[in-house]
CSV table of C-alpha atoms in Angstrom, one decimal:
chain,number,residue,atom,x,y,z
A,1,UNK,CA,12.6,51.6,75.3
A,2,UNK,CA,12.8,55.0,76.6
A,3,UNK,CA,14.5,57.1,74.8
A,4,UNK,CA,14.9,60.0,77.0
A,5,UNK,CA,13.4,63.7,76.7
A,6,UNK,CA,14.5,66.9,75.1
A,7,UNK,CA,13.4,70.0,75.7
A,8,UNK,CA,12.8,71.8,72.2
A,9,UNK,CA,13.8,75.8,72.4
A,10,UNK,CA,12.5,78.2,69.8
A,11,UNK,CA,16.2,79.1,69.1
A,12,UNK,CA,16.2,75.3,67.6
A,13,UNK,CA,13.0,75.4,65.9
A,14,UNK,CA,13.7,78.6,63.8
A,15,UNK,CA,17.3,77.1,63.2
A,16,UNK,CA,16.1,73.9,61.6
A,17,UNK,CA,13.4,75.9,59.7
A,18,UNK,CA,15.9,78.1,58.4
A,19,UNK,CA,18.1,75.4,57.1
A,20,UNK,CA,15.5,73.3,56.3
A,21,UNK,CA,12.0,74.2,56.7
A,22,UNK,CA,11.0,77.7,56.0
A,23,UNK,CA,7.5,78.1,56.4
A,24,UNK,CA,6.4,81.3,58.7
A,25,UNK,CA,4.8,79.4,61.4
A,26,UNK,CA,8.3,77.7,61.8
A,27,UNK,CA,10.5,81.0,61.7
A,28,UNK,CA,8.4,83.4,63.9
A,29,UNK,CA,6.7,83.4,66.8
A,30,UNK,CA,4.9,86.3,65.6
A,31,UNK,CA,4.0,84.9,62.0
A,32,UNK,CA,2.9,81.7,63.8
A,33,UNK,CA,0.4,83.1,66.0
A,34,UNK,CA,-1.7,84.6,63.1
A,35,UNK,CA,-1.3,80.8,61.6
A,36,UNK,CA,-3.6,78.0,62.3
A,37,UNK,CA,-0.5,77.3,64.9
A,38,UNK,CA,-1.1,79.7,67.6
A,39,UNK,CA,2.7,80.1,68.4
A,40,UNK,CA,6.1,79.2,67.3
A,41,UNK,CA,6.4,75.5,66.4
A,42,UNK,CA,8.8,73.2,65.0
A,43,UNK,CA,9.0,71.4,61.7
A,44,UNK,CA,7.5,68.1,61.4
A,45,UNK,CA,10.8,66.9,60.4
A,46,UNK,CA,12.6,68.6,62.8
A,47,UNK,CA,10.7,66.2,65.8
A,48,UNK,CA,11.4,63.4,63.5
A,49,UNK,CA,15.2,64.3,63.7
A,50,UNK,CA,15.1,65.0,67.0
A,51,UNK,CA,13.7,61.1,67.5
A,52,UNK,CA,17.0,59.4,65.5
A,53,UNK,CA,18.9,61.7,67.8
A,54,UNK,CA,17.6,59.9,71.0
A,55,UNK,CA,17.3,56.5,69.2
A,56,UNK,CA,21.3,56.7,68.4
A,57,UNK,CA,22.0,58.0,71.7
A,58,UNK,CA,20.3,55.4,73.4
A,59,UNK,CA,21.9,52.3,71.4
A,60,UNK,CA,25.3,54.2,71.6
A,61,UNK,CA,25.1,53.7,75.4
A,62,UNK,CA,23.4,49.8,75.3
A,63,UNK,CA,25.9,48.8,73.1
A,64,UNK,CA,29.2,50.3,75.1
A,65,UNK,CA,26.7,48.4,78.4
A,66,UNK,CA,26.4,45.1,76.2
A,67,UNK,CA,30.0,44.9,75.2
A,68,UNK,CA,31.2,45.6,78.6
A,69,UNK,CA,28.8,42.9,80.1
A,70,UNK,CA,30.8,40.6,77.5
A,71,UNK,CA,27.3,40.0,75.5
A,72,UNK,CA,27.7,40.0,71.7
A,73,UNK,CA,26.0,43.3,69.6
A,74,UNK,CA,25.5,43.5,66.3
A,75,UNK,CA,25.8,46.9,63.8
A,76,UNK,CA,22.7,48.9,63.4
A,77,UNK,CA,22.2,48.6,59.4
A,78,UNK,CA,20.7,50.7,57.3
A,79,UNK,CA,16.8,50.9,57.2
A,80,UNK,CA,14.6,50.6,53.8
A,81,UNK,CA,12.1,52.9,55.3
A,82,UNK,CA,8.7,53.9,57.3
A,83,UNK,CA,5.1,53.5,57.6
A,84,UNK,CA,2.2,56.0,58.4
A,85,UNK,CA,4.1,58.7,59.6
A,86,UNK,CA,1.7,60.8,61.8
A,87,UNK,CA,2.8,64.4,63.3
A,88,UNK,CA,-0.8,64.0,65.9
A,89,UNK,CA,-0.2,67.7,67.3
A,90,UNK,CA,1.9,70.7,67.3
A,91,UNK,CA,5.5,71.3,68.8
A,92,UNK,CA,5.1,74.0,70.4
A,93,UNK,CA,8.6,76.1,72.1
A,94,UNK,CA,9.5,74.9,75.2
A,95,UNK,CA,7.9,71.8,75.0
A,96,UNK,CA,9.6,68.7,76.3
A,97,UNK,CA,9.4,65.8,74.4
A,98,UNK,CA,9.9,62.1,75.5
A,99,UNK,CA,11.0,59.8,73.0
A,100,UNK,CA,9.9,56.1,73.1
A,101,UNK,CA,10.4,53.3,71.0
A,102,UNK,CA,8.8,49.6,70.9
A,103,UNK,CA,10.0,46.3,69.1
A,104,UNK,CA,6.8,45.0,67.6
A,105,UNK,CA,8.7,42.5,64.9
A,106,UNK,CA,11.8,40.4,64.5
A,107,UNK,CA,13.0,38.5,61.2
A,108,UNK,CA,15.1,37.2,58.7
A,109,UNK,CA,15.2,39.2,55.8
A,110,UNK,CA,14.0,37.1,52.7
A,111,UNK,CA,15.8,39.2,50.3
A,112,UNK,CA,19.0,38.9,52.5
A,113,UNK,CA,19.1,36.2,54.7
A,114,UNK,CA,22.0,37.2,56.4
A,115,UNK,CA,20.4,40.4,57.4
A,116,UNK,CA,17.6,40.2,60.0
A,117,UNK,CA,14.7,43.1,60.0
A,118,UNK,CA,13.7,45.1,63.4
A,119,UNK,CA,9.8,46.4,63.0
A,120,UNK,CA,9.5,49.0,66.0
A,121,UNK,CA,7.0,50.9,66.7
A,122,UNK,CA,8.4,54.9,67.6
A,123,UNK,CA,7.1,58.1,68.9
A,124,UNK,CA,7.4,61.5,70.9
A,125,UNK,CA,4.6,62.7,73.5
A,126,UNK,CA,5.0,66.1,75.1
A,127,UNK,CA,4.4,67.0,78.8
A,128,UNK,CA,0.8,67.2,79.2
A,129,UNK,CA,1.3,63.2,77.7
A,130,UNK,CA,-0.2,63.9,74.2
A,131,UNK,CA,1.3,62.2,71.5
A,132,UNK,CA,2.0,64.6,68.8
A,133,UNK,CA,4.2,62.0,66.5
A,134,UNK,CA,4.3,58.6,65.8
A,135,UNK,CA,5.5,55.9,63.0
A,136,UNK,CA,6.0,52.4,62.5
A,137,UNK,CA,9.9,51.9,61.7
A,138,UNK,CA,12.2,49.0,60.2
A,139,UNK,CA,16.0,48.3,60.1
A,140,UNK,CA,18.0,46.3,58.7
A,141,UNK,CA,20.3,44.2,61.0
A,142,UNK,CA,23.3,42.4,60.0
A,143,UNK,CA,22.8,39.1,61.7
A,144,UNK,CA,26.2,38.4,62.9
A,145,UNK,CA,28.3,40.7,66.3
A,146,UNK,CA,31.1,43.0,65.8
B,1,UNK,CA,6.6,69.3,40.4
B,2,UNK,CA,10.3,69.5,39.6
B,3,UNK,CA,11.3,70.8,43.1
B,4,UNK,CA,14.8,71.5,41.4
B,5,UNK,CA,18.2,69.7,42.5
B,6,UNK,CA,21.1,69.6,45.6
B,7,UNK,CA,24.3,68.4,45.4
B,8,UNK,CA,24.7,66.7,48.9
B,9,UNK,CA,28.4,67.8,50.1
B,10,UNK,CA,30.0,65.9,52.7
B,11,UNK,CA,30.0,68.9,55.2
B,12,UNK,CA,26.4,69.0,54.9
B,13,UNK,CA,26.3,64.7,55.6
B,14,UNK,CA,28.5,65.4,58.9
B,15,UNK,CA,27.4,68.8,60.1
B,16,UNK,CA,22.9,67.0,59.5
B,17,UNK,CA,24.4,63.3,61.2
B,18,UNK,CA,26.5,65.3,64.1
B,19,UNK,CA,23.4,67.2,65.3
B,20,UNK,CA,20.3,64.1,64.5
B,21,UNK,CA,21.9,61.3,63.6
B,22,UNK,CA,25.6,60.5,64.8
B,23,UNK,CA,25.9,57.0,63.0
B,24,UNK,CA,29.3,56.1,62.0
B,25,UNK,CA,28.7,56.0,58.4
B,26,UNK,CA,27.5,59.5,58.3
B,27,UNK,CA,30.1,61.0,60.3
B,28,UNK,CA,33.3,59.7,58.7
B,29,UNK,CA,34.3,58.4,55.5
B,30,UNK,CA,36.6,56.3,56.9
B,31,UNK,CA,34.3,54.2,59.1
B,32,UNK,CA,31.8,54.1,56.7
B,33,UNK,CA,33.9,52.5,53.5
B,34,UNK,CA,33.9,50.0,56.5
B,35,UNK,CA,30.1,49.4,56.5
B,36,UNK,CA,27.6,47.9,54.1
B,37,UNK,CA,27.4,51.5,52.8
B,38,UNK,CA,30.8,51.5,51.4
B,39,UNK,CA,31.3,55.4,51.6
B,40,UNK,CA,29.9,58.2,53.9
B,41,UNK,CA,26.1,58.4,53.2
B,42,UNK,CA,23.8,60.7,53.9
B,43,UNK,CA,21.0,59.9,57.1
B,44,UNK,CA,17.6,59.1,55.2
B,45,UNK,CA,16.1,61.9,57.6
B,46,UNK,CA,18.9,64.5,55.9
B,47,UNK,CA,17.5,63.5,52.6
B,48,UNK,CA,13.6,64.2,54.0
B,49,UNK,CA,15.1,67.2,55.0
B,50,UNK,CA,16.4,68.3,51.9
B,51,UNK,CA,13.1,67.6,49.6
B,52,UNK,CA,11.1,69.6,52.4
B,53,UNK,CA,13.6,72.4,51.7
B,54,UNK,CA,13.2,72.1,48.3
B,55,UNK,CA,9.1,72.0,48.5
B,56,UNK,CA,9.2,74.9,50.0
B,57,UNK,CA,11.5,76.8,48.3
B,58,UNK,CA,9.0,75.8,45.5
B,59,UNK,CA,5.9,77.3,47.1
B,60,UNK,CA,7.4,80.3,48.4
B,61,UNK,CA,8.3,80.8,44.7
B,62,UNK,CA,5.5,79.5,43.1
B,63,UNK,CA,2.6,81.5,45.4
B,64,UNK,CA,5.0,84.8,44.4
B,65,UNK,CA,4.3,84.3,40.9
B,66,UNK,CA,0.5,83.3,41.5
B,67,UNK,CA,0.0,86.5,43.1
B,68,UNK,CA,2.0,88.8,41.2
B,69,UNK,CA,-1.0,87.4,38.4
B,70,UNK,CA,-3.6,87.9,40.2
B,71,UNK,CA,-4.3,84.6,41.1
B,72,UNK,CA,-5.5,83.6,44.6
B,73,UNK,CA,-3.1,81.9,46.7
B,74,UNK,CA,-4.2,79.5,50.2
B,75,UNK,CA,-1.6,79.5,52.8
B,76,UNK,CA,0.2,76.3,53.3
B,77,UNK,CA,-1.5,74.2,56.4
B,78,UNK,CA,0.1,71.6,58.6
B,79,UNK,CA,0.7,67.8,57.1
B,80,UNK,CA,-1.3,65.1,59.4
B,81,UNK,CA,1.9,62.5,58.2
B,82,UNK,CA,2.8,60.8,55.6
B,83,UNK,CA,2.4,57.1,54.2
B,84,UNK,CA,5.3,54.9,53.6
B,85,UNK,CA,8.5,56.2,53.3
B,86,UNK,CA,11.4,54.4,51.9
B,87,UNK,CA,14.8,55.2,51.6
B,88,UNK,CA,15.7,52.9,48.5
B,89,UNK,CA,19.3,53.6,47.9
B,90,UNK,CA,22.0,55.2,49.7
B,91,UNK,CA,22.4,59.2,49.0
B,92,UNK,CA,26.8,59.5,49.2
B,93,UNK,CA,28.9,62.7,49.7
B,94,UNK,CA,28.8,64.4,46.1
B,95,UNK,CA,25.2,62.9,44.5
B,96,UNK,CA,23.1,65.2,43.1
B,97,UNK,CA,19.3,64.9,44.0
B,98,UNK,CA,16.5,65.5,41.8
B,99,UNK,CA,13.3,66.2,43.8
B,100,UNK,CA,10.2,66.1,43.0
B,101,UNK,CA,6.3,66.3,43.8
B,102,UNK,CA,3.0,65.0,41.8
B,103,UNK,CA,-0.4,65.9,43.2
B,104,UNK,CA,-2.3,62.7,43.2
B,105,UNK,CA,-5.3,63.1,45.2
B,106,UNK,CA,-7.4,66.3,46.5
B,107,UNK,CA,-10.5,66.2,48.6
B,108,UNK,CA,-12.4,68.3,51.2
B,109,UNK,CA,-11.3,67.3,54.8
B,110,UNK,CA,-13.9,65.8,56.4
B,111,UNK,CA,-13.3,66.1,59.9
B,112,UNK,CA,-12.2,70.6,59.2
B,113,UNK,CA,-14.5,71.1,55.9
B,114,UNK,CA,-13.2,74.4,55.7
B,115,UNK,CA,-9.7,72.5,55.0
B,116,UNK,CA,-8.5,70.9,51.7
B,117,UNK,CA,-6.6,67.6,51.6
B,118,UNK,CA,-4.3,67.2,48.8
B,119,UNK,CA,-2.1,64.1,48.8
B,120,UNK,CA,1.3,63.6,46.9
B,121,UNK,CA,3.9,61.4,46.1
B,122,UNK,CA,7.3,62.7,46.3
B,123,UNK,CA,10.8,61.7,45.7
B,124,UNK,CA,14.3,62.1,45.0
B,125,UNK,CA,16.3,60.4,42.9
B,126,UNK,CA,20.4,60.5,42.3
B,127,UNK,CA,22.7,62.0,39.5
B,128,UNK,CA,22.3,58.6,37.4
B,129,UNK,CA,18.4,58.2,37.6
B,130,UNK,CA,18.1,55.9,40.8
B,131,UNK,CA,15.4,56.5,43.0
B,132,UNK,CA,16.7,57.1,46.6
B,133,UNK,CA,13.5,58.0,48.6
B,134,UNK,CA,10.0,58.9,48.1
B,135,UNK,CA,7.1,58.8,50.1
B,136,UNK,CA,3.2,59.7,49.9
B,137,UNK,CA,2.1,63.1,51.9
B,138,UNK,CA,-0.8,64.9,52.7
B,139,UNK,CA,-0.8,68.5,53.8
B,140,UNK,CA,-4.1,70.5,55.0
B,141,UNK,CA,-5.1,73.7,53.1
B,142,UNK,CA,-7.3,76.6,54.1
B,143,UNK,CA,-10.0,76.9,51.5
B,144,UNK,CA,-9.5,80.3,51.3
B,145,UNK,CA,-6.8,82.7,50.1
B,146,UNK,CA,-4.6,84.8,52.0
């Protein structure tokens, strides 16, 4: 699935960082090109947000396309959690990102049968086509349309 | 580590979900008392947010009173990812988060030998003692003081 591509300014970086992430390399271009950085980039966390941003915003639109195409959807559920996280390289400002994501697993939950589990594989590369973050995600899906 | 503790305010759930993660049981109580959350939740990548506030804060306090001493102080490097994150129970509007770090592991990088590895497993867990999230990190540290 493509998920789309967001361009990340420094105004959003440093007002992540602020709220969330406060680290100098995050807050200040200046700071953060006398850190291992080079130049202003965003939090870790920040890219990972922006991901679930472009993951909602894409099923948002499949489902309204599904339901209008009369095919049956089912709620997105909640998900249990990750695997091996990796931030690969800097976010740098003014980098665009494009957000991908890749169904690797389907099944039915042995803990909750009437639940099935998505394993997808997700990530973010920037322009130049470097990855710079990647995980391994799985949600919960309840196995009957709304 | 105790990282210290956040009461999670509904404002804070909407204003985090409207901007990353605009799932219906993070944006309105209402819709989500309708979902298998039973109340409006927090996004797990709010509550990731909020421990890497609270690291911080931690550090930034914590390398103050280091130096004040006397003691040399590294800078805080960039974090390669993270291992298996789960989000093991819902975080709801008014639950107060514990947080927490524990160094586990510390090793010379191998690839950057003039970089430290230390891995940790963090978490957060609610008002009554439930664990809601945790995760094992690794962050890279300059092996030399600033």
């Amino acid at each position: 699935m493509d998920l789309g591509r967001r361009t990340v300014t420094a105004e959003e970086i440093v007002a992540f960082a602020k709220k969330y992430d406060p680290q100098a390399f995050h807050l200040s271009d200046e700071a953060a090109r006398k850190s291992h950085f080079g130049g202003l980039c965003a939090s870790g966390w920040h890219t990972t947000a922006l991901w679930i941003r472009a993951y909602v915003d894409y099923w948002v639109a499949e489902d309204a396309r599904l339901h209008a195409a009369g095919i049956p959807v089912v709620a997105m559920g909640p998900s249990p959690g990750i695997e091996d996280l990796s931030w690969t390289k800097p976010v740098y400002a003014g980098d665009t990102l494009s957000l991908s994501s890749r169904i690797v697993d389907k099944r039915i939950s042995r803990s909750r049968p009437d639940f099935g589990i998505l394993t997808s594989e997700n990530g973010a590369e920037n322009q130049d086509g470097t990855p710079v973050m990647r995980f391994t995600g799985r949600i919960f899906l309840p196995l009957r349309p709304v």
